[in-house]
Short mmCIF file of C-alpha atoms and ligand atoms in Angstrom, two decimals:
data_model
loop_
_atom_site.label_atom_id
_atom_site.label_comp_id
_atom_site.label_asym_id
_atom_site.label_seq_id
_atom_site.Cartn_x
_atom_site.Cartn_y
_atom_site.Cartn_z
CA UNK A 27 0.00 0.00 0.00
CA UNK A 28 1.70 3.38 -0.59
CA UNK A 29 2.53 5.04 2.13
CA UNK A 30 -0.24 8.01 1.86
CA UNK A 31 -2.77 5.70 1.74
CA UNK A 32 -1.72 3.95 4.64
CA UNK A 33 -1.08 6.96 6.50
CA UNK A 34 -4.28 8.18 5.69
CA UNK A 35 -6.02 4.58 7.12
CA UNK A 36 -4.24 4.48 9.87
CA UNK A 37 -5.12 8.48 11.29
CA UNK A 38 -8.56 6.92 10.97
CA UNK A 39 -7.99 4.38 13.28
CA UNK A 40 -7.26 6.86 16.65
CA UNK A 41 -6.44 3.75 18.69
CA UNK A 42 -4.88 0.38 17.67
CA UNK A 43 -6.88 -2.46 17.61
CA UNK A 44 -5.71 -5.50 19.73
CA UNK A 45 -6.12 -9.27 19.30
CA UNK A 46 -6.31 -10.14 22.97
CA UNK A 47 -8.92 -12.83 22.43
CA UNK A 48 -11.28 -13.97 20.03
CA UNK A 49 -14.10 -12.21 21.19
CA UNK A 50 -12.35 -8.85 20.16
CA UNK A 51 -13.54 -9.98 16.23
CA UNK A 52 -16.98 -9.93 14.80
CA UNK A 53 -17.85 -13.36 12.95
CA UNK A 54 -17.67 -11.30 9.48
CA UNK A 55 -14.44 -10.19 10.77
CA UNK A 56 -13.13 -13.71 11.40
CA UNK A 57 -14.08 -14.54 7.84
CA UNK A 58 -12.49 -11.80 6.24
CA UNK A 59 -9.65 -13.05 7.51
CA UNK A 60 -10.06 -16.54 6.51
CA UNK A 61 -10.75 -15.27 3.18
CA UNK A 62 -7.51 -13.06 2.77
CA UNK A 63 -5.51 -16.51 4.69
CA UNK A 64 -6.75 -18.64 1.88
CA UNK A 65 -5.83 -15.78 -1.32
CA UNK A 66 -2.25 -15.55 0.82
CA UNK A 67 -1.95 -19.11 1.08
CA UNK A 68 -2.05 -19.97 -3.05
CA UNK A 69 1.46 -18.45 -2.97
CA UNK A 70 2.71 -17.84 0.45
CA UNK A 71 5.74 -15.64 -1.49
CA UNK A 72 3.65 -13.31 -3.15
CA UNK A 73 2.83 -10.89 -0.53
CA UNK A 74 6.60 -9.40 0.10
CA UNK A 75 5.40 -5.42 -0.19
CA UNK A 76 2.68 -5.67 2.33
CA UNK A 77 4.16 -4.92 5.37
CA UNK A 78 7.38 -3.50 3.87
CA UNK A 79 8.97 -1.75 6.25
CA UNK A 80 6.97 -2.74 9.83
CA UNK A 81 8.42 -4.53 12.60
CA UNK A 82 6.93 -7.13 14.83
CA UNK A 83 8.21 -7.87 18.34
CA UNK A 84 7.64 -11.62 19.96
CA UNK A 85 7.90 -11.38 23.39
CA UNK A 86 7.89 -15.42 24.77
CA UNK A 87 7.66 -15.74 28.70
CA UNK A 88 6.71 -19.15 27.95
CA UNK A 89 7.99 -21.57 25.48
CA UNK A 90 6.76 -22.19 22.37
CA UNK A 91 7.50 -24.16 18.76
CA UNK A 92 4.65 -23.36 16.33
CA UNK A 93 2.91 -19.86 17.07
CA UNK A 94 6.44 -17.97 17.81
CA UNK A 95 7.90 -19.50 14.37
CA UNK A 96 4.67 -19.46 12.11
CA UNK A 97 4.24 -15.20 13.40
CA UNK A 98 7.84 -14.94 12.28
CA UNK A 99 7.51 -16.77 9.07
CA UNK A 100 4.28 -14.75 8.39
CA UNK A 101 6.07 -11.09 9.03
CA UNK A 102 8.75 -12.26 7.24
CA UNK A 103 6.55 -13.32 4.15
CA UNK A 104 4.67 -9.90 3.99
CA UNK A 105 8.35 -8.21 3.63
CA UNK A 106 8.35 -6.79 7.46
CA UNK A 107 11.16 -7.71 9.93
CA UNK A 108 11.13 -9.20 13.05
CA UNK A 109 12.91 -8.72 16.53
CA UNK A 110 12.15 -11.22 19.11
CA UNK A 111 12.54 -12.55 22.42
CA UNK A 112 12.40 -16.01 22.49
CA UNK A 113 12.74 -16.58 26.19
CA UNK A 114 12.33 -13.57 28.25
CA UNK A 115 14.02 -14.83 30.82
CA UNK A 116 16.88 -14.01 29.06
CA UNK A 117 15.67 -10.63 28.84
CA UNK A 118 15.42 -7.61 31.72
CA UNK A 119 12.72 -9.31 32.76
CA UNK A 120 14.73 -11.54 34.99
CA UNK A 121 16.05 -8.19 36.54
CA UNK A 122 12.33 -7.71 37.91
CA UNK A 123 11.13 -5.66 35.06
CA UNK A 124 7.52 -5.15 35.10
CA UNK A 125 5.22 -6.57 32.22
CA UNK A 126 4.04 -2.75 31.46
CA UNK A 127 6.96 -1.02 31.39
CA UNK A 128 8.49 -3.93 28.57
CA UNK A 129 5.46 -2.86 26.89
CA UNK A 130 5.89 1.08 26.80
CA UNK A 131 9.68 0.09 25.96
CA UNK A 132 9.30 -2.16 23.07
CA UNK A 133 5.99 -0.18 21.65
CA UNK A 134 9.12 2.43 20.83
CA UNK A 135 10.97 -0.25 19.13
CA UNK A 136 7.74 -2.48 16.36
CA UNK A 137 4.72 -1.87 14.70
CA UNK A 138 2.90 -5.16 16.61
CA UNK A 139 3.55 -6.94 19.81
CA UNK A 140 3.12 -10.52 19.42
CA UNK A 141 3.26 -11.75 23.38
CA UNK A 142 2.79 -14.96 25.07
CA UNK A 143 2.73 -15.33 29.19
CA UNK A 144 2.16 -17.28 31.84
CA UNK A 145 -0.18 -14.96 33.39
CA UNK A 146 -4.14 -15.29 32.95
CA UNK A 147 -5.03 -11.36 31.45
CA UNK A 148 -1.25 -10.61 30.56
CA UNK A 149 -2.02 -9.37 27.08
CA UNK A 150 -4.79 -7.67 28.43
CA UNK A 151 -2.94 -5.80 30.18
CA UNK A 152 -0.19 -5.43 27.54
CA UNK A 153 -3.08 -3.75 25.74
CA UNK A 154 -3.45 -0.86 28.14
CA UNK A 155 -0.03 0.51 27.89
CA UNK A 156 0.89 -0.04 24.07
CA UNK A 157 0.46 2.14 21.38
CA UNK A 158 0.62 -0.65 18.70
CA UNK A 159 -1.96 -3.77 18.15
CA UNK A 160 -0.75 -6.30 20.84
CA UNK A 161 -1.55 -9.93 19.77
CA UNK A 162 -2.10 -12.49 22.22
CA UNK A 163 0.33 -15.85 21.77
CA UNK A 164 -1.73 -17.55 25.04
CA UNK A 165 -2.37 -16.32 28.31
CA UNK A 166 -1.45 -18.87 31.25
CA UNK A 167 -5.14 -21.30 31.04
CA UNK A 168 -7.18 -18.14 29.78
CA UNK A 169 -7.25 -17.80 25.96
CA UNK A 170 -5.07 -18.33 22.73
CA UNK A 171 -6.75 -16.27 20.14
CA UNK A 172 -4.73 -16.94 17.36
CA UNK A 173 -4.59 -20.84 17.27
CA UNK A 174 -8.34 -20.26 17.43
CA UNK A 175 -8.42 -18.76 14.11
CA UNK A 176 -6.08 -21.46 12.86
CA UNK A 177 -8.37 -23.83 14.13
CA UNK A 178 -11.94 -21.91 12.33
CA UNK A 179 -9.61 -21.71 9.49
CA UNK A 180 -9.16 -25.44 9.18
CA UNK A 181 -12.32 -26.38 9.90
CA UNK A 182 -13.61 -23.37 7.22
CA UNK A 183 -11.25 -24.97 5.11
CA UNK A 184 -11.71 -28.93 5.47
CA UNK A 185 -15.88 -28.51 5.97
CA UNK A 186 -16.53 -25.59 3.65
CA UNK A 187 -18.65 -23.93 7.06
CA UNK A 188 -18.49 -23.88 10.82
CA UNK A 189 -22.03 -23.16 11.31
CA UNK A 190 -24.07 -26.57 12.84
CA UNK A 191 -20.45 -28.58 12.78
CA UNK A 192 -20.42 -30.91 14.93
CA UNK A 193 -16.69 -30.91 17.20
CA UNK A 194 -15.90 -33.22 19.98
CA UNK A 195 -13.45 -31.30 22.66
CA UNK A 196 -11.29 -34.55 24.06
CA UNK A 197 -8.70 -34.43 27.21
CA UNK A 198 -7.72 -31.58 29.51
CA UNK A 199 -10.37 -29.34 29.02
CA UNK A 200 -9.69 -27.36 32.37
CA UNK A 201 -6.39 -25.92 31.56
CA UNK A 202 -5.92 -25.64 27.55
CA UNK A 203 -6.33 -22.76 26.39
CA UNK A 204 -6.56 -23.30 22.84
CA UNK A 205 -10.00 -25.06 24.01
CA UNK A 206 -11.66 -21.87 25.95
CA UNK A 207 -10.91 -19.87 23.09
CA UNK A 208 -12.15 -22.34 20.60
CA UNK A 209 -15.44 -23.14 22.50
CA UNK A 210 -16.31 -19.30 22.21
CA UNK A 211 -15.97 -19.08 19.29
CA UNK A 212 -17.44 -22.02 18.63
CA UNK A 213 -20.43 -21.09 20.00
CA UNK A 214 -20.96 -17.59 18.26
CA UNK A 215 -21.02 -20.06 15.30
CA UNK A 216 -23.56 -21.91 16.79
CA UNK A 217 -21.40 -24.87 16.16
CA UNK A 218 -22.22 -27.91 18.22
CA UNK A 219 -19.76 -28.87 20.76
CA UNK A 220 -19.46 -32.40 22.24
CA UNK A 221 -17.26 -32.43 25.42
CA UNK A 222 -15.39 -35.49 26.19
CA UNK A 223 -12.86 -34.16 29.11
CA UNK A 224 -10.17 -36.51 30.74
CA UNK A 225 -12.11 -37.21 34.70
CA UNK A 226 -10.87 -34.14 36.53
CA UNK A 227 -10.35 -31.83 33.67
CA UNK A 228 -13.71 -30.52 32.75
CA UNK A 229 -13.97 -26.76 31.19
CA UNK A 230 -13.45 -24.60 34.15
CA UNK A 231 -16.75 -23.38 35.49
CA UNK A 232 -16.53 -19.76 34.35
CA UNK A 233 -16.34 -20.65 30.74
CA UNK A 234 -19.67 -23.09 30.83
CA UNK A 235 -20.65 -19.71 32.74
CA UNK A 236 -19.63 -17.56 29.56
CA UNK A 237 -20.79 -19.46 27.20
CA UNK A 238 -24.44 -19.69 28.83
CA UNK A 239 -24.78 -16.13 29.78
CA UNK A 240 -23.34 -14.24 27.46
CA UNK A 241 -23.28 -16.18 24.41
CA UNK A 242 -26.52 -17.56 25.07
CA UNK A 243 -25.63 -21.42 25.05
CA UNK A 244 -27.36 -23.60 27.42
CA UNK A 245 -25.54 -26.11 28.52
CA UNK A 246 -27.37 -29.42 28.40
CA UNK A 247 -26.32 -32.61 30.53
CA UNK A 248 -27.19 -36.13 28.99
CA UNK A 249 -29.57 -37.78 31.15
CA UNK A 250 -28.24 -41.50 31.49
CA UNK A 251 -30.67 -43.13 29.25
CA UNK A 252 -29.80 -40.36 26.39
CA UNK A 253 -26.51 -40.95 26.92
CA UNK A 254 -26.61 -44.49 26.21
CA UNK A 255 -28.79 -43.59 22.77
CA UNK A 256 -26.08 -41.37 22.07
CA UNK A 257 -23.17 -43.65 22.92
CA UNK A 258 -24.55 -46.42 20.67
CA UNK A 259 -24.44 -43.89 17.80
CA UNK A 260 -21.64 -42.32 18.16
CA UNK A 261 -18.89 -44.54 19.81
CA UNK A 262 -17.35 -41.23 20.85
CA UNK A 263 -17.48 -42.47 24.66
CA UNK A 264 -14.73 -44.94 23.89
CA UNK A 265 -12.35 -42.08 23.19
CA UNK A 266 -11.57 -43.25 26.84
CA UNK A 267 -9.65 -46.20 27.53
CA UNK A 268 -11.17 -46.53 30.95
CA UNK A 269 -14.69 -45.80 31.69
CA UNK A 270 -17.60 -43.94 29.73
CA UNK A 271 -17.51 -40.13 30.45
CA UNK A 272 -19.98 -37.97 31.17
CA UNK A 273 -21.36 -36.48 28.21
CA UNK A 274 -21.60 -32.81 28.13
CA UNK A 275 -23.56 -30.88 25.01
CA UNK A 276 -23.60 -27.33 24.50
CA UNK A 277 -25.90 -26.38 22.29
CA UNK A 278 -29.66 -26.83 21.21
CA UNK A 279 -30.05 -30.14 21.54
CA UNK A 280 -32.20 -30.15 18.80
CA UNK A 281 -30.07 -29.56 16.47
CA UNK A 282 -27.61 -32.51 17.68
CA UNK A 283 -26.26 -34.93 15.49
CA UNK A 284 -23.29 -36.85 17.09
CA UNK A 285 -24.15 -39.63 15.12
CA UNK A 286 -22.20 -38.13 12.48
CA UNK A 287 -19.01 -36.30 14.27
CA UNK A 288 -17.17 -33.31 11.77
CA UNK A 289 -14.40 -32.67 13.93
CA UNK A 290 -12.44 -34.33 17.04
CA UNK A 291 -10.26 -31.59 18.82
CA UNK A 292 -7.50 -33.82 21.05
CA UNK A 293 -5.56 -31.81 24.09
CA UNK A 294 -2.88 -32.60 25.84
CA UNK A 295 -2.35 -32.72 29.31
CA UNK A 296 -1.23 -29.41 30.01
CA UNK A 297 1.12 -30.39 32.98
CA UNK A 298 2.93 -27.12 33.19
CA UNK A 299 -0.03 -25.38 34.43
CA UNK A 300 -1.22 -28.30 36.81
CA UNK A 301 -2.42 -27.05 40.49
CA UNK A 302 -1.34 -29.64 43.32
CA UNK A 303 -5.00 -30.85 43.31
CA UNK A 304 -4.88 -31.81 39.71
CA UNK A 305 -2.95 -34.93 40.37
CA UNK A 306 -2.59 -36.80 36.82
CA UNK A 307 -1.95 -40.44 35.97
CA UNK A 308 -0.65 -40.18 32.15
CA UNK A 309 -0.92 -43.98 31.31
CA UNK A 310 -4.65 -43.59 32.30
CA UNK A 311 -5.07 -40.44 29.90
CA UNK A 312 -7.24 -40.71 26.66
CA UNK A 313 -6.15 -41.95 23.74
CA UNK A 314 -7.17 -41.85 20.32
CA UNK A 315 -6.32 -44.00 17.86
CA UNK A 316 -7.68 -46.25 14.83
CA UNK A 317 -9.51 -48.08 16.87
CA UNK A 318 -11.23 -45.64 18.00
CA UNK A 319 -11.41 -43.98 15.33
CA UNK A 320 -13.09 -47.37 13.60
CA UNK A 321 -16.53 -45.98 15.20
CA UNK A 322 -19.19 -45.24 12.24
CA UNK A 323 -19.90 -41.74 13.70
CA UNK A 324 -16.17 -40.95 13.40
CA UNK A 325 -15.67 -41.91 9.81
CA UNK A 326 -15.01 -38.77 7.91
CA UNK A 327 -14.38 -36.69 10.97
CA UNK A 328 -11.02 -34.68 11.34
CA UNK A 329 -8.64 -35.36 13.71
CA UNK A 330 -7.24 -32.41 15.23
CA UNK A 331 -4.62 -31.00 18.18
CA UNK A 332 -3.19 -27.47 18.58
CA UNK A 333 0.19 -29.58 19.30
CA UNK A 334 2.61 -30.65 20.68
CA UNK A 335 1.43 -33.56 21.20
CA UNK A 336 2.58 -36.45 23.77
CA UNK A 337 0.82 -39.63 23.89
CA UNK A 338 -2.81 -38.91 22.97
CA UNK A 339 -2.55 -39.62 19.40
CA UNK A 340 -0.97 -42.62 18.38
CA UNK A 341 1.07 -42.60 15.48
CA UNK A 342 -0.84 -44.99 13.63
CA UNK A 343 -3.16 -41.75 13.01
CA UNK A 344 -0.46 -40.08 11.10
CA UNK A 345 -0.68 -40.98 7.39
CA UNK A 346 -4.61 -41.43 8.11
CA UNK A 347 -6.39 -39.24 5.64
CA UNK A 348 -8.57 -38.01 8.39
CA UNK A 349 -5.54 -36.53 10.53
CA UNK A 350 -4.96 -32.54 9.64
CA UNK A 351 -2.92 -31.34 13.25
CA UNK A 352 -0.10 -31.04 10.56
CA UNK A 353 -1.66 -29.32 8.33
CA UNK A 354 -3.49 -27.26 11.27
CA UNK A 355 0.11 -26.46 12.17
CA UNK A 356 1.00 -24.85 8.81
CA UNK A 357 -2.06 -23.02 8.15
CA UNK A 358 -0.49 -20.93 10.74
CA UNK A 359 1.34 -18.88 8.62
CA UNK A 360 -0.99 -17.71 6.17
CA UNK A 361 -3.70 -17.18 9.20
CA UNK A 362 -1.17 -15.08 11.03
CA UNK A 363 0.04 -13.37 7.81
CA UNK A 364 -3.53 -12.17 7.72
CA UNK A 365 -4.15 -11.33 11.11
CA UNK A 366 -0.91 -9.10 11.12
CA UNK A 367 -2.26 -7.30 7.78
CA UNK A 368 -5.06 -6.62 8.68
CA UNK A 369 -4.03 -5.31 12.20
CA UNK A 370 -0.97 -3.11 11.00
CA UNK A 371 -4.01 -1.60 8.45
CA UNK A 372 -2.80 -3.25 5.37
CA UNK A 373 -6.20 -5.02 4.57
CA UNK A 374 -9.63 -3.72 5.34
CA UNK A 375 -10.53 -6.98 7.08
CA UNK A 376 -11.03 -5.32 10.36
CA UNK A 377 -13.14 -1.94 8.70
CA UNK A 378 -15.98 -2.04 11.45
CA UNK A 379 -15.79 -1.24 14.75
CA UNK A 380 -14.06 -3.02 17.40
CA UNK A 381 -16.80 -5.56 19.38
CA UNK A 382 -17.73 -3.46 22.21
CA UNK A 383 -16.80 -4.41 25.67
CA UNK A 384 -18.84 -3.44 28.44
CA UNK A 385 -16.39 -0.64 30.30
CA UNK A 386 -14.02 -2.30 33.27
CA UNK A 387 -14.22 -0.62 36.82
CA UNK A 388 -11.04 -0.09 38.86
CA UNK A 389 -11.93 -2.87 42.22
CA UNK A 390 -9.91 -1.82 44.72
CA UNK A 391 -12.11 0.45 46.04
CA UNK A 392 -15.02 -1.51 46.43
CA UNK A 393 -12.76 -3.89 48.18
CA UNK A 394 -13.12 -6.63 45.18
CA UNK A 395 -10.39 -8.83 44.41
CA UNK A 396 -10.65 -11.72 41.59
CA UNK A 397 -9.90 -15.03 43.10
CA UNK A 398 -7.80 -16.05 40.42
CA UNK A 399 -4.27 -16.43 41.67
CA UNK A 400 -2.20 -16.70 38.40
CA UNK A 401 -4.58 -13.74 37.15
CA UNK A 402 -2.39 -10.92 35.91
CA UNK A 403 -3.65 -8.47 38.76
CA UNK A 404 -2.13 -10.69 41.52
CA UNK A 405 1.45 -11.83 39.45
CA UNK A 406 1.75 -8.30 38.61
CA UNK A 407 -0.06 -6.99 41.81
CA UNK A 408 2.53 -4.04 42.50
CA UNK A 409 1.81 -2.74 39.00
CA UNK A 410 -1.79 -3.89 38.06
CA UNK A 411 -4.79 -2.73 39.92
CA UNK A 412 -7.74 -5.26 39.92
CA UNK A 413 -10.33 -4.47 37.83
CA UNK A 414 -13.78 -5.61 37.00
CA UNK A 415 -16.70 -5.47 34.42
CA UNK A 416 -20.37 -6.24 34.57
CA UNK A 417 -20.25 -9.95 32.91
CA UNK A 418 -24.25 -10.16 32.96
CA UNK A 419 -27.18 -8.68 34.56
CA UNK A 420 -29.31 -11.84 35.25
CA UNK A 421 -28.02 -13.78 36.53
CA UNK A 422 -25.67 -10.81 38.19
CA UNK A 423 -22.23 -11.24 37.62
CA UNK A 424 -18.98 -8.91 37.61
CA UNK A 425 -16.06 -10.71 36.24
CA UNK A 426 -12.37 -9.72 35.95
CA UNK A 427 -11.31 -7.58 33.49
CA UNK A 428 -8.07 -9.34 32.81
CA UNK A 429 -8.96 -12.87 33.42
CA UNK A 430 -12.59 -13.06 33.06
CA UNK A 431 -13.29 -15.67 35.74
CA UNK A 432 -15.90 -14.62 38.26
CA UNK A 433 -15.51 -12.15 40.65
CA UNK A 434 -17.14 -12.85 44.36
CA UNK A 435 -18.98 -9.64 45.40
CA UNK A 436 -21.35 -9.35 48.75
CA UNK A 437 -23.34 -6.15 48.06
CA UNK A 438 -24.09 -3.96 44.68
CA UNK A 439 -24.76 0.01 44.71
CA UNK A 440 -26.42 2.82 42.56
CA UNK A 441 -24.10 5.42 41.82
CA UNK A 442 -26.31 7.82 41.44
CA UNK A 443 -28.84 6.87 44.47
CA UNK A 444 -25.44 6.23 46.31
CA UNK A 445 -27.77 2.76 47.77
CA UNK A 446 -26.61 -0.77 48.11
CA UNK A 447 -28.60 -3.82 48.08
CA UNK A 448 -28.10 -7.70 48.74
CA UNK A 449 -26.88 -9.24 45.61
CA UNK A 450 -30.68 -11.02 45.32
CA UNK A 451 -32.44 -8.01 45.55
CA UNK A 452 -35.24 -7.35 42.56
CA UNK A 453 -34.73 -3.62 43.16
CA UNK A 454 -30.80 -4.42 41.29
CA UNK A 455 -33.19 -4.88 38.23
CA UNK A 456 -34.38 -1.49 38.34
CA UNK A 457 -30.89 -0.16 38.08
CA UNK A 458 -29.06 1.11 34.80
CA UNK A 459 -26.49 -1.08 34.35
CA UNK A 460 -24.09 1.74 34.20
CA UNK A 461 -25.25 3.16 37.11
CA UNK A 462 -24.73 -0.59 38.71
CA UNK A 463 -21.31 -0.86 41.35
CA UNK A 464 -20.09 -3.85 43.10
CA UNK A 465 -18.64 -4.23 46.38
CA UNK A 466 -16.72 -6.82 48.68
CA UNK A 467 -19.52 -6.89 51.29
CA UNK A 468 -21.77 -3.87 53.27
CA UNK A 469 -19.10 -2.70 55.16
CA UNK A 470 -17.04 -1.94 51.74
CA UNK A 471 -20.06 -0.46 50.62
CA UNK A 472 -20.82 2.08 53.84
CA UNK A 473 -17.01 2.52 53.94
CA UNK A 474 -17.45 4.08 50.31
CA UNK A 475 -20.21 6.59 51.11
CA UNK A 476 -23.57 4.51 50.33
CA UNK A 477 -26.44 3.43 52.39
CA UNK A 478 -28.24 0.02 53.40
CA UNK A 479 -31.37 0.63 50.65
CA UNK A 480 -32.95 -1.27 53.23
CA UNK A 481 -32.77 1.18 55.56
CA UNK A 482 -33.77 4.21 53.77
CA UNK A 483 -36.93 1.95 51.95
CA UNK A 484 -35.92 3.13 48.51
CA UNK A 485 -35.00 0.87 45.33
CA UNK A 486 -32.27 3.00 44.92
N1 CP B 501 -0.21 -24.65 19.42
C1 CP B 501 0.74 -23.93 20.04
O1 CP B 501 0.48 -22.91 20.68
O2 CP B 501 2.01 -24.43 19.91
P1 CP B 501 3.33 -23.79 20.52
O3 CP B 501 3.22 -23.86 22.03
O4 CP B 501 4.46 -24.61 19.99
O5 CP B 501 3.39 -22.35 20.09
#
């Protein structure tokens, strides 16, 4: 793009737009982008002017193979350069450098950020104090944005859709991130998603939570006697090599059809991120192989994995036509050549708005604290201050701006009123949800100026 034109797209963007997780694109969005992977991918080496000139940094707290490599390959292929740090503890990190201040620092040095940490909300964060689009590489457990797209991508590509696919989630469901990512975006699709999780690594509860409240997917649990009808058509409970799982389905259950499987989506055990109470034997982890994969609902269904991989795909699924986690793996570059375009402004993928997020409240006030203790606001606690958003209004929930797990609250306020109810009052109903504040318990709230609505008789 010559360089007026771009300068003249990019003073119409005031601020940069971030890929901190995949609910920061709109579905058309996504499929711009899938559509400008696709024209990139019939000749990876034909794109060399479009991002002539730019840098991208990759900051890696945490190691990584395919998504550090296949961002690299992709600036490289669009003609930009690359600086990177492969393992920040190499870096000033080590010398206690805070995540924010690396991110003023290097925002002086590339056009992009591409960063990957151990912390749950670290890009998030990264967000808030650069001046360049900040892509997230994963997040501790939380999200992984851009294997997501990878993952749509493949499917897009394999199925010729996403909508109604059916995709069974297999193994450590608690702790990949690839997975939460996926399932949200997933479910925006209205995708069906089939969850067969290794006992003891179900999805955490505050994704089910997100994807019932605010995407609007119930989830649904198999009563026994369904699950028996569906086991006999779809084999996919002897993806374990010990005892049926429970069945979980997320989605209308009308439109289920796991009699005929599209997609199986096989994690690892994420072991690095295991708490002392997820104790792990790996001989008695799932395993998927051809005989499994013999089942009549699994016939023509994909295999895939985010990789690496350990032992839950044999290798006698390798050379089977159905097996794509190879070819998942190289679609990165082309995805992530896209994504970088069209966040440095060389493609008008990303022309609307960015998806609105309800605004975040600063929580130390109101004496809130998110009780996630690899969240970003507690590893970085001397530079991060909590913060918190209004998640949903009915239920109520406040969640945490960085992490998006739940946050535990005891009374909620009218800012305007300046009155605080029980978390189960009706009155709350009658309250704008800007107007809406959360606090620890009463005694936060009192402490911060507001009155017991009780007291005073008023819905507030
Ligand atoms: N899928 C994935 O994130 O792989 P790496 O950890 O190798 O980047």
């Amino acid at each position: 793009m010559p360089a007026a034109a771009r300068a003249t797209l990019l003073s119409r963007m005031p601020a940069p737009r971030h890929l901190v997780s995949i609910d920061d694109l709109s579905l058309a969005e996504m499929e711009a982008i899938f559509e400008t992977a696709k024209r990139y991918s019939e000749d990876t080496r034909a794109w060399a002017d479009v991002a002539r000139g730019s840098i991208a940094a990759t900051l890696f707290y945490e190691p990584s193979t395919r998504t550090r490599l296949s961002f690299e390959s992709a600036m490289l292929r669009l003609g930009g350069g690359v600086i990177t740090a492969a393992d920040m503890s190499r870096s000033s990190a080590s010398k206690g450098e805070s995540l924010a201040d690396t991110i003023r620092v290097v925002s002086g040095y590339a056009d992009a950020i591409i960063l990957r940490h151990q912390s749950e909300g670290a890009a998030r964060l990264a967000a808030e104090y650069a001046d360049i689009p900040v892509i997230n590489a994963g997040d501790g457990s939380h999200e992984h944005p851009t294997q997501t797209l990878c993952d749509l991508y493949s499917l897009w590509i394999e199925r010729g859709r996403i909508e109604g696919l059916d995709v069974v989630f297999a193994g450590d469901l608690r702790y990949s991130r690839t997975i939460h990512s996926f399932a949200y975006a997933l479910a925006r699709f209205r995708a069906n998603i089939v969850c067969v999780p290794q006992p003891g690594f179900e999805l955490p509860a505050y994704v089910v939570q997100r994807l019932r409240e605010e995407f609007g997917v119930e989830p649904v649990r198999a009563e026994a006697g369904r699950l028996g009808e569906l086991a006999s058509k779809s084999d996919v409970l002897y993806l374990t090599p010990q005892k049926p799982h429970q069945l979980s389905l997320f989605t209308d259950p009308k439109g289920l059809s796991v009699d005929h499987v599209d997609a199986v989506y096989m994690t690892r055990p994420q072991t690095e991120r295991f708490k002392q109470e997820a104790q792990l034997d790996e001989t008695q982890y799932l395993q998927l192989g051809q005989r499994q994969m013999a089942a009549e609902s699994l016939r023509d269904a994909v295999v895939m994995h985010p990789l690496p991989r350990r032992e839950e795909i044999n290798a006698d699924m390798d050379g089977d036509p159905r097996s794509i986690y190879f070819k998942q793996a190289a679609r990165g570059v082309p995805i992530r050549m896209a994504i970088l375009a069209s966040l440095l402004g060389e493609t008008d993928c990303l022309k609307g708005e960015p998806v609105a997020q309800s605004p975040a409240w600063d929580a130390q006030r109101e004496g809130l604290v998110c009780p996630n203790e690899n969240c970003i606001s507690h590893t970085e606690a001397r530079h991060v201050s909590s913060k918190y958003r209004l998640a949903s209004r009915l239920p109520l929930r406040a969640t945490c701006a960085y992490c998006s797990q739940a946050i535990p609250f005891g009374a909620v306020g009218c800012s305007t009123s300046r009155l605080y109810h029980l978390p189960d009052s009706r009155d709350l109903r009658k309250i704008r949800p800007d107007h809406l504040v959360f606090f620890r318990d009463a005694a936060h709230a009192e402490a911060t100026g507001y009155q017991a609505a009780a007291n005073v008789g008023s819905a507030g």
